[in-house]
Each structure stands twice: as structure tokens, then as C-alpha cells.
Coordinates of C-alpha atoms in Angstrom, one line a residue:
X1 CA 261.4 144.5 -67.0
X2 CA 259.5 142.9 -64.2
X3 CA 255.5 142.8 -64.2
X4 CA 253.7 145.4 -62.1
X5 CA 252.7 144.2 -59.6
X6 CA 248.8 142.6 -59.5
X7 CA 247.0 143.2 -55.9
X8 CA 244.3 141.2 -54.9
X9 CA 242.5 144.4 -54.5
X10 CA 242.3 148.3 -54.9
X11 CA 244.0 150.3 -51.5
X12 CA 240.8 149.9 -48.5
X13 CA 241.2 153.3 -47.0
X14 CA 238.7 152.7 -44.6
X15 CA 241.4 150.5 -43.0
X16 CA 245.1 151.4 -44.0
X17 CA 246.0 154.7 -46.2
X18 CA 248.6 153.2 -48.9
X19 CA 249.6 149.3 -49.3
X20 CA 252.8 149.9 -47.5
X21 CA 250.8 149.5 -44.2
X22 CA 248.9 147.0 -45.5
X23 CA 250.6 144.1 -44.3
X24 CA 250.7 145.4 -40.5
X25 CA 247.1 145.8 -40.4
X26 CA 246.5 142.6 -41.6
X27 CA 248.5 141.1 -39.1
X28 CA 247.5 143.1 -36.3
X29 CA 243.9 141.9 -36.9
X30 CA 244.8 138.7 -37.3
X31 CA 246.5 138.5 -34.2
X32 CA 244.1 140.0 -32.4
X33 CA 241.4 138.1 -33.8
X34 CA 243.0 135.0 -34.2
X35 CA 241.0 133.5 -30.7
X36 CA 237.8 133.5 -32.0
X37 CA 238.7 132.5 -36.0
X38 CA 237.2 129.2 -35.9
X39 CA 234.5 130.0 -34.0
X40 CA 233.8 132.7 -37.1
X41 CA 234.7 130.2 -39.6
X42 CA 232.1 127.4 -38.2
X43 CA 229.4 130.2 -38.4
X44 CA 230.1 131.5 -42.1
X45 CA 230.0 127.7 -43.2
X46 CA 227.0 126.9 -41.3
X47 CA 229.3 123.9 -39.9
X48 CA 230.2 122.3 -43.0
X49 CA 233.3 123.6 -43.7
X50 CA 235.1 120.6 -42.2
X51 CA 234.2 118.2 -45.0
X52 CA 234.0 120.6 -48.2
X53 CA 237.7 121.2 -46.7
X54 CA 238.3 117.4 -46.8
X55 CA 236.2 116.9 -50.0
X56 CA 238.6 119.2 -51.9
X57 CA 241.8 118.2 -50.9
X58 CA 240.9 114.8 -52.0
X59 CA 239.6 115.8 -55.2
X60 CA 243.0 117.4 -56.2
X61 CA 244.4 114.4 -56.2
X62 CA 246.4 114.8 -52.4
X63 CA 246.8 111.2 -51.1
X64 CA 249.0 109.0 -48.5
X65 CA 252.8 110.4 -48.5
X66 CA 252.8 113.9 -50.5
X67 CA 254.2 116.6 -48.7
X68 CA 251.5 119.9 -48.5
X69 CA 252.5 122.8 -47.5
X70 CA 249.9 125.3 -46.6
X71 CA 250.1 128.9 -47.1
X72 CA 248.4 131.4 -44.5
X73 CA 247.1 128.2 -42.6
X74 CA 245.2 130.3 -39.9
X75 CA 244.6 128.3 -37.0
X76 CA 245.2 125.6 -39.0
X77 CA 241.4 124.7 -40.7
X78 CA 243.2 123.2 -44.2
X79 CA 246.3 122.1 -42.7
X80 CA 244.6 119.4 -40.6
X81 CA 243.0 117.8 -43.0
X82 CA 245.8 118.1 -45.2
X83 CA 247.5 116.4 -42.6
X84 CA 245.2 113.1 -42.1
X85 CA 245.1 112.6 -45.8
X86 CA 248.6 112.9 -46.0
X87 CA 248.8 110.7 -43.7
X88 CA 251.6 112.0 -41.3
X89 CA 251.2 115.1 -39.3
X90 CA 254.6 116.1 -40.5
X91 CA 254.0 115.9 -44.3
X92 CA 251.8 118.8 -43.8
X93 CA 253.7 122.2 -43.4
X94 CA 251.6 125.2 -42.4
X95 CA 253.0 128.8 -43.0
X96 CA 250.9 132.4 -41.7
X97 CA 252.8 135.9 -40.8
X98 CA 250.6 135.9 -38.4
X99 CA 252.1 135.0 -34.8
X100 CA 248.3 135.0 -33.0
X101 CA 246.9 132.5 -35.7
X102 CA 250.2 129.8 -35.4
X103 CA 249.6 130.3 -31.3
X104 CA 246.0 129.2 -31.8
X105 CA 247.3 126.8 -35.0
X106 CA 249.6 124.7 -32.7
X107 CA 246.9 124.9 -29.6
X108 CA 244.6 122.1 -32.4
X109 CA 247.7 120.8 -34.6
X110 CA 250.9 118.8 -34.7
X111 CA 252.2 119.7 -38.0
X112 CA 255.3 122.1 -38.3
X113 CA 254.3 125.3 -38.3
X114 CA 256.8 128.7 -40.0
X115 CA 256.0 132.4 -39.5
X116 CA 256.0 133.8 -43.3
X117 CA 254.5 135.0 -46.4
X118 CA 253.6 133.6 -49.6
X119 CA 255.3 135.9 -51.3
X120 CA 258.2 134.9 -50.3
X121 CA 258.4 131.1 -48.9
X122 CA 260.9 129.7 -46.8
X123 CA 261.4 126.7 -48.5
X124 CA 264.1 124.6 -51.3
X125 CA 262.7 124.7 -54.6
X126 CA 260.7 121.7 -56.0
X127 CA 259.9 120.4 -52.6
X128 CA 256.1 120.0 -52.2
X129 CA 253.4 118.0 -54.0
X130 CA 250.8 120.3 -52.9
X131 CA 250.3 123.6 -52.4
X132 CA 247.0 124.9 -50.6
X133 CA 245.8 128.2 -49.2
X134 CA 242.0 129.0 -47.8
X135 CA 240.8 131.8 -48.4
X136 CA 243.7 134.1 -47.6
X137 CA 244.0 135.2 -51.4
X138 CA 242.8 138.3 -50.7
X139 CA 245.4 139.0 -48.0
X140 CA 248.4 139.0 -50.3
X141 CA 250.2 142.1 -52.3
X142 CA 250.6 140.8 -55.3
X143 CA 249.8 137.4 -57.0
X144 CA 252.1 137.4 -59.5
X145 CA 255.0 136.9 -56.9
X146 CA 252.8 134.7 -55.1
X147 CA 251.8 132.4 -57.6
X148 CA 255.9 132.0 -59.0
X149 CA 256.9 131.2 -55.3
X150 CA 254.1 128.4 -55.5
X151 CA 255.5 127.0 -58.9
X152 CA 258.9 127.2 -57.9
X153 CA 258.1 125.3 -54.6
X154 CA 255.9 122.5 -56.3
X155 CA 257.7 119.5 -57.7
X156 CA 257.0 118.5 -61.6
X157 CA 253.2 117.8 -61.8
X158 CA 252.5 119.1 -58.2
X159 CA 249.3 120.9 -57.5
X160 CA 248.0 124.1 -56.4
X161 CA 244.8 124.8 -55.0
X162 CA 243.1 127.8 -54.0
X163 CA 239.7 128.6 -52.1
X164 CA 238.1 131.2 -52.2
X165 CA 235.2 133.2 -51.4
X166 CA 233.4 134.8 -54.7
X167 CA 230.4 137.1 -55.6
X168 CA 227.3 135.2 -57.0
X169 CA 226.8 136.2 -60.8
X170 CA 223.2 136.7 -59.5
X171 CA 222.1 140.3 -58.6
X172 CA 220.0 138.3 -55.6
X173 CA 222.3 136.1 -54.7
X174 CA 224.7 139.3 -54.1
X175 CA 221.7 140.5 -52.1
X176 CA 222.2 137.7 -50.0
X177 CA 226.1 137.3 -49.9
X178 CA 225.8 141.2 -48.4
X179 CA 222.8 140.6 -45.5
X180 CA 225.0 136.9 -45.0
X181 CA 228.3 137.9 -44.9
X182 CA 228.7 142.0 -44.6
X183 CA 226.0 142.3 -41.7
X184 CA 225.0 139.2 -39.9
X185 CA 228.7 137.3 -39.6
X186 CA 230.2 140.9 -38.5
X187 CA 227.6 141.2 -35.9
X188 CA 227.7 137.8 -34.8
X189 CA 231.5 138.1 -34.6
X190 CA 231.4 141.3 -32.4
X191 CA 228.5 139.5 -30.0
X192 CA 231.0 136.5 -29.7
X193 CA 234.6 138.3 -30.0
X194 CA 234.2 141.8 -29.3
X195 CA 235.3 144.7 -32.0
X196 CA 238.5 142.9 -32.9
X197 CA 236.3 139.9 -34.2
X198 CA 234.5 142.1 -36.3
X199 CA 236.8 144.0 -37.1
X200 CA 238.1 140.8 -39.1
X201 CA 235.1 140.1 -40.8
X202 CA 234.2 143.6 -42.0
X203 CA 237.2 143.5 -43.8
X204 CA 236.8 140.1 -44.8
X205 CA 233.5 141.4 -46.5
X206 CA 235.2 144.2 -48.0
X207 CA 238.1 142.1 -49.4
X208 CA 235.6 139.7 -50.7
X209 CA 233.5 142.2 -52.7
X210 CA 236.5 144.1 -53.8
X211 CA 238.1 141.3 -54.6
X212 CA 239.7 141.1 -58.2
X213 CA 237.7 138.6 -61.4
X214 CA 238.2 134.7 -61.3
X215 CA 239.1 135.8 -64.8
X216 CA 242.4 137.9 -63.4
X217 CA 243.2 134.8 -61.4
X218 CA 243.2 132.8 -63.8
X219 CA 245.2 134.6 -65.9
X220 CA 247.8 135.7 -62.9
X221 CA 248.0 131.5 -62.6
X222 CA 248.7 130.9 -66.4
X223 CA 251.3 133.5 -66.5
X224 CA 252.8 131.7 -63.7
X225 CA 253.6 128.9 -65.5
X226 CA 250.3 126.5 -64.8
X227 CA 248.9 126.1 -68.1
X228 CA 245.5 124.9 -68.0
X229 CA 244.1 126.5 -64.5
X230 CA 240.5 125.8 -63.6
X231 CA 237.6 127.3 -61.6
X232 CA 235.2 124.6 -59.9
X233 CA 232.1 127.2 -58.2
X234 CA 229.9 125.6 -55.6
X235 CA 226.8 127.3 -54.1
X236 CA 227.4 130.1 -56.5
X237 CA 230.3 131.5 -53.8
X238 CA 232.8 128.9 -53.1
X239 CA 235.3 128.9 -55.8
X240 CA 238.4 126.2 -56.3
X241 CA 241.0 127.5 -58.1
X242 CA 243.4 124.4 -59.7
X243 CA 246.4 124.3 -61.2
X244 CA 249.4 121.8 -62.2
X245 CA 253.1 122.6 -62.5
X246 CA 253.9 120.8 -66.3
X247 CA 256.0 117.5 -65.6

């Protein structure tokens, strides 16, 4: 008997009534936000998140000649610095369901670029040496699916790597996630991009602070056949999830 299955997060009825419509919503706002993403994504990481992207990436071990593919690659933030450390635009795959976001991906990237889902990837097994997704966890409907199509896709001792935006452990710092992220990014996003940009980043916030433990993600990963999974936190809301496909 198969798992049930383990969603990111509880049914937002403030956005879709039952997760059967989730995925349309999702892409719907993704394709009608997808213009001003980056834009979005510069403000939330106070323009940094160019080299914590890069810093990462090289700290998993990613290096000159592994193939990457990157899962929900937006308009392509990861995949391009996947990309130069790979060392050829073409080692680097990027995948989104999202038509608006690989429009605006391919406007800034030369990678290949395939419209699909995590859950269920479009590729040979055993083919990549890294798998990478930012910040898109949240967007999925079930990890456990996810995280076997990322196994079965890795080669023996590829990589996965996850980022992610957590909840401080710190009743102020939630304080300040909520002003940060729930009020001042949404209304920054609907002074730049109109309701369809903040439209995104409200439910962005809500995903976030609905999102499930570290703990369950962990777990989802171990049960997915990456034994020793790890959780790197920095700035008390950035969180790298790791994990290794046994040799």
C-alpha cells in the first residue's frame, strides 16, 4: 500500500477550495506574476540573493562538468548559477509548469529549459549529479513523490539540495518575518507589479507560515532513500536542506 500522500501544507481556502485546483492557481499566478519575480526576489533578499545562491551551490559540492537539473527554476535565479559553475550552459537543465516563468527564464538564460513538475520529471533515471530547487517546496502536492522522482533521477552519490524559507524559532524574529515578509514585500510587490504581484507574495507568506516542520522534511527525505539529510539555517530563516543518493 502506497504512502498517503504528505502536502507541503494544509488546503489555503483563502485561495483554492480543495487541492485538486491547487495546481491551476499556482500556475496561473505564476504566469501572471512571473514579469516582476526577480524584481520581488531582489527585494526579499535585500540584493544578496545572487551570491548565497552561488555560495550554496558550491558548498554541495557542484563543480566543473556535473549535470544539474533544476526543479521549478522560475525565471531561472538557481539555474544560472548552476550553470557557470557547471561550467556549460547546457549541463544545467531547468524545469517549471509554469509557461510565464520559462518565457521570462529564457528572456536571462541559455540553458534548456522543459515545462513540468517535480512530481513527475521528464527525465531517464540516474541522469543528474545535482538536483536543486529554490524555494518552490512549498508549491508541490506531495513530497514523498517528489523526493523519489529526485532519487531516482540522481546518479549514485548525486546530491539534492533544497532552499527554503523557514519561521525563526524566536517569537520576535516571527514578529519580524510577518511585518518583513507578510506586509511590506506584498505591498511593495503591488506598488511595483500591480495585484497579480501581490497576489504572489501573499501566498508566498501564507505558504511559508503554513509550511510543514524541517523535522517532516527531513523525515519525507530519509524515507526517500537519502539517509543522513541535513538542515544548514542561516539568518534564523534561510534553510538548506541536503541530501545524498548512497553510492
Amino acid at each position: 500500500m502506497s504512502p498517503d500522500p504528505l502536502p507541503p501544507h494544509p488546503t489555503l481556502e483563502r485561495y483554492y477550495a480543495s487541492d485538486a485546483e491547487r495546481p491551476e492557481f499556482v500556475n496561473d499566478m505564476f504566469d501572471k506574476g512571473a514579469p516582476y519575480y526577480e524584481w520581488v526576489c531582489r527585494v526579499m533578499s535585500l540584493g544578496t540573493g545572487g551570491q548565497y545562491r552561488k555560495r550554496t551551490l558550491g558548498a554541495v559540492g557542484l563543480e566543473k562538468g556535473m549535470r544539474v537539473l533544476d526543479v521549478a527554476t522560475g525565471t531561472g535565479l538557481v539555474l544560472r548559477a548552476a550553470a557557470e559553475l557547471s561550467g556549460a550552459s547546457n549541463l544545467a537543465i531547468g524545469l517549471d509548469p509554469s509557461s510565464g516563468m520559462l518565457l521570462e527564464c529564457r528572456k536571462r538564460c541559455a540553458a534548456p529549459l522543459v515545462q513540468g513538475r517535480g512530481e513527475h520529471l521528464p527525465f531517464a533515471s540516474d541522469r543528474f549529479d545535482l538536483v536543486s530547487m529554490g524555494y518552490a517546496l512549498r508549491h508541490v502536492a506531495d513530497l514523498r513523490v517528489l523526493f523519489d522522482e529526485y532519487r531516482r533521477v540522481l546518479k549514485p552519490g548525486g546530491r539534492v539540495l533544497l532552499l527554503e524559507l523557514t519561521q525563526p524559532q524566536s517569537a520576535a524574529g516571527r514578529r519580524l518575518n510577518q511585518l518583513f515578509l507578510g506586509t511590506v514585500v506584498p505591498g511593495l510587490a503591488r506598488l511595483w507589479g500591480g495585484a497579480a504581484a501581490a497576489r504572489m507574495m501573499d501566498y508566498f507568506w501564507d505558504t511559508v507560515k503554513n509550511c510543514v516542520s524541517p523535522d517532516v522534511i527531513l523525515s519525507a527525505l530519509r524515507d526517500a532513500g537519502f539517509p543522513e539529510p541535513t538542515r544548514t539555517v542561516t539568518g534564523g530563516i534561510l534553510s538548506e536542506y541536503r541530501g545524498m543518493r548512497p553510492r
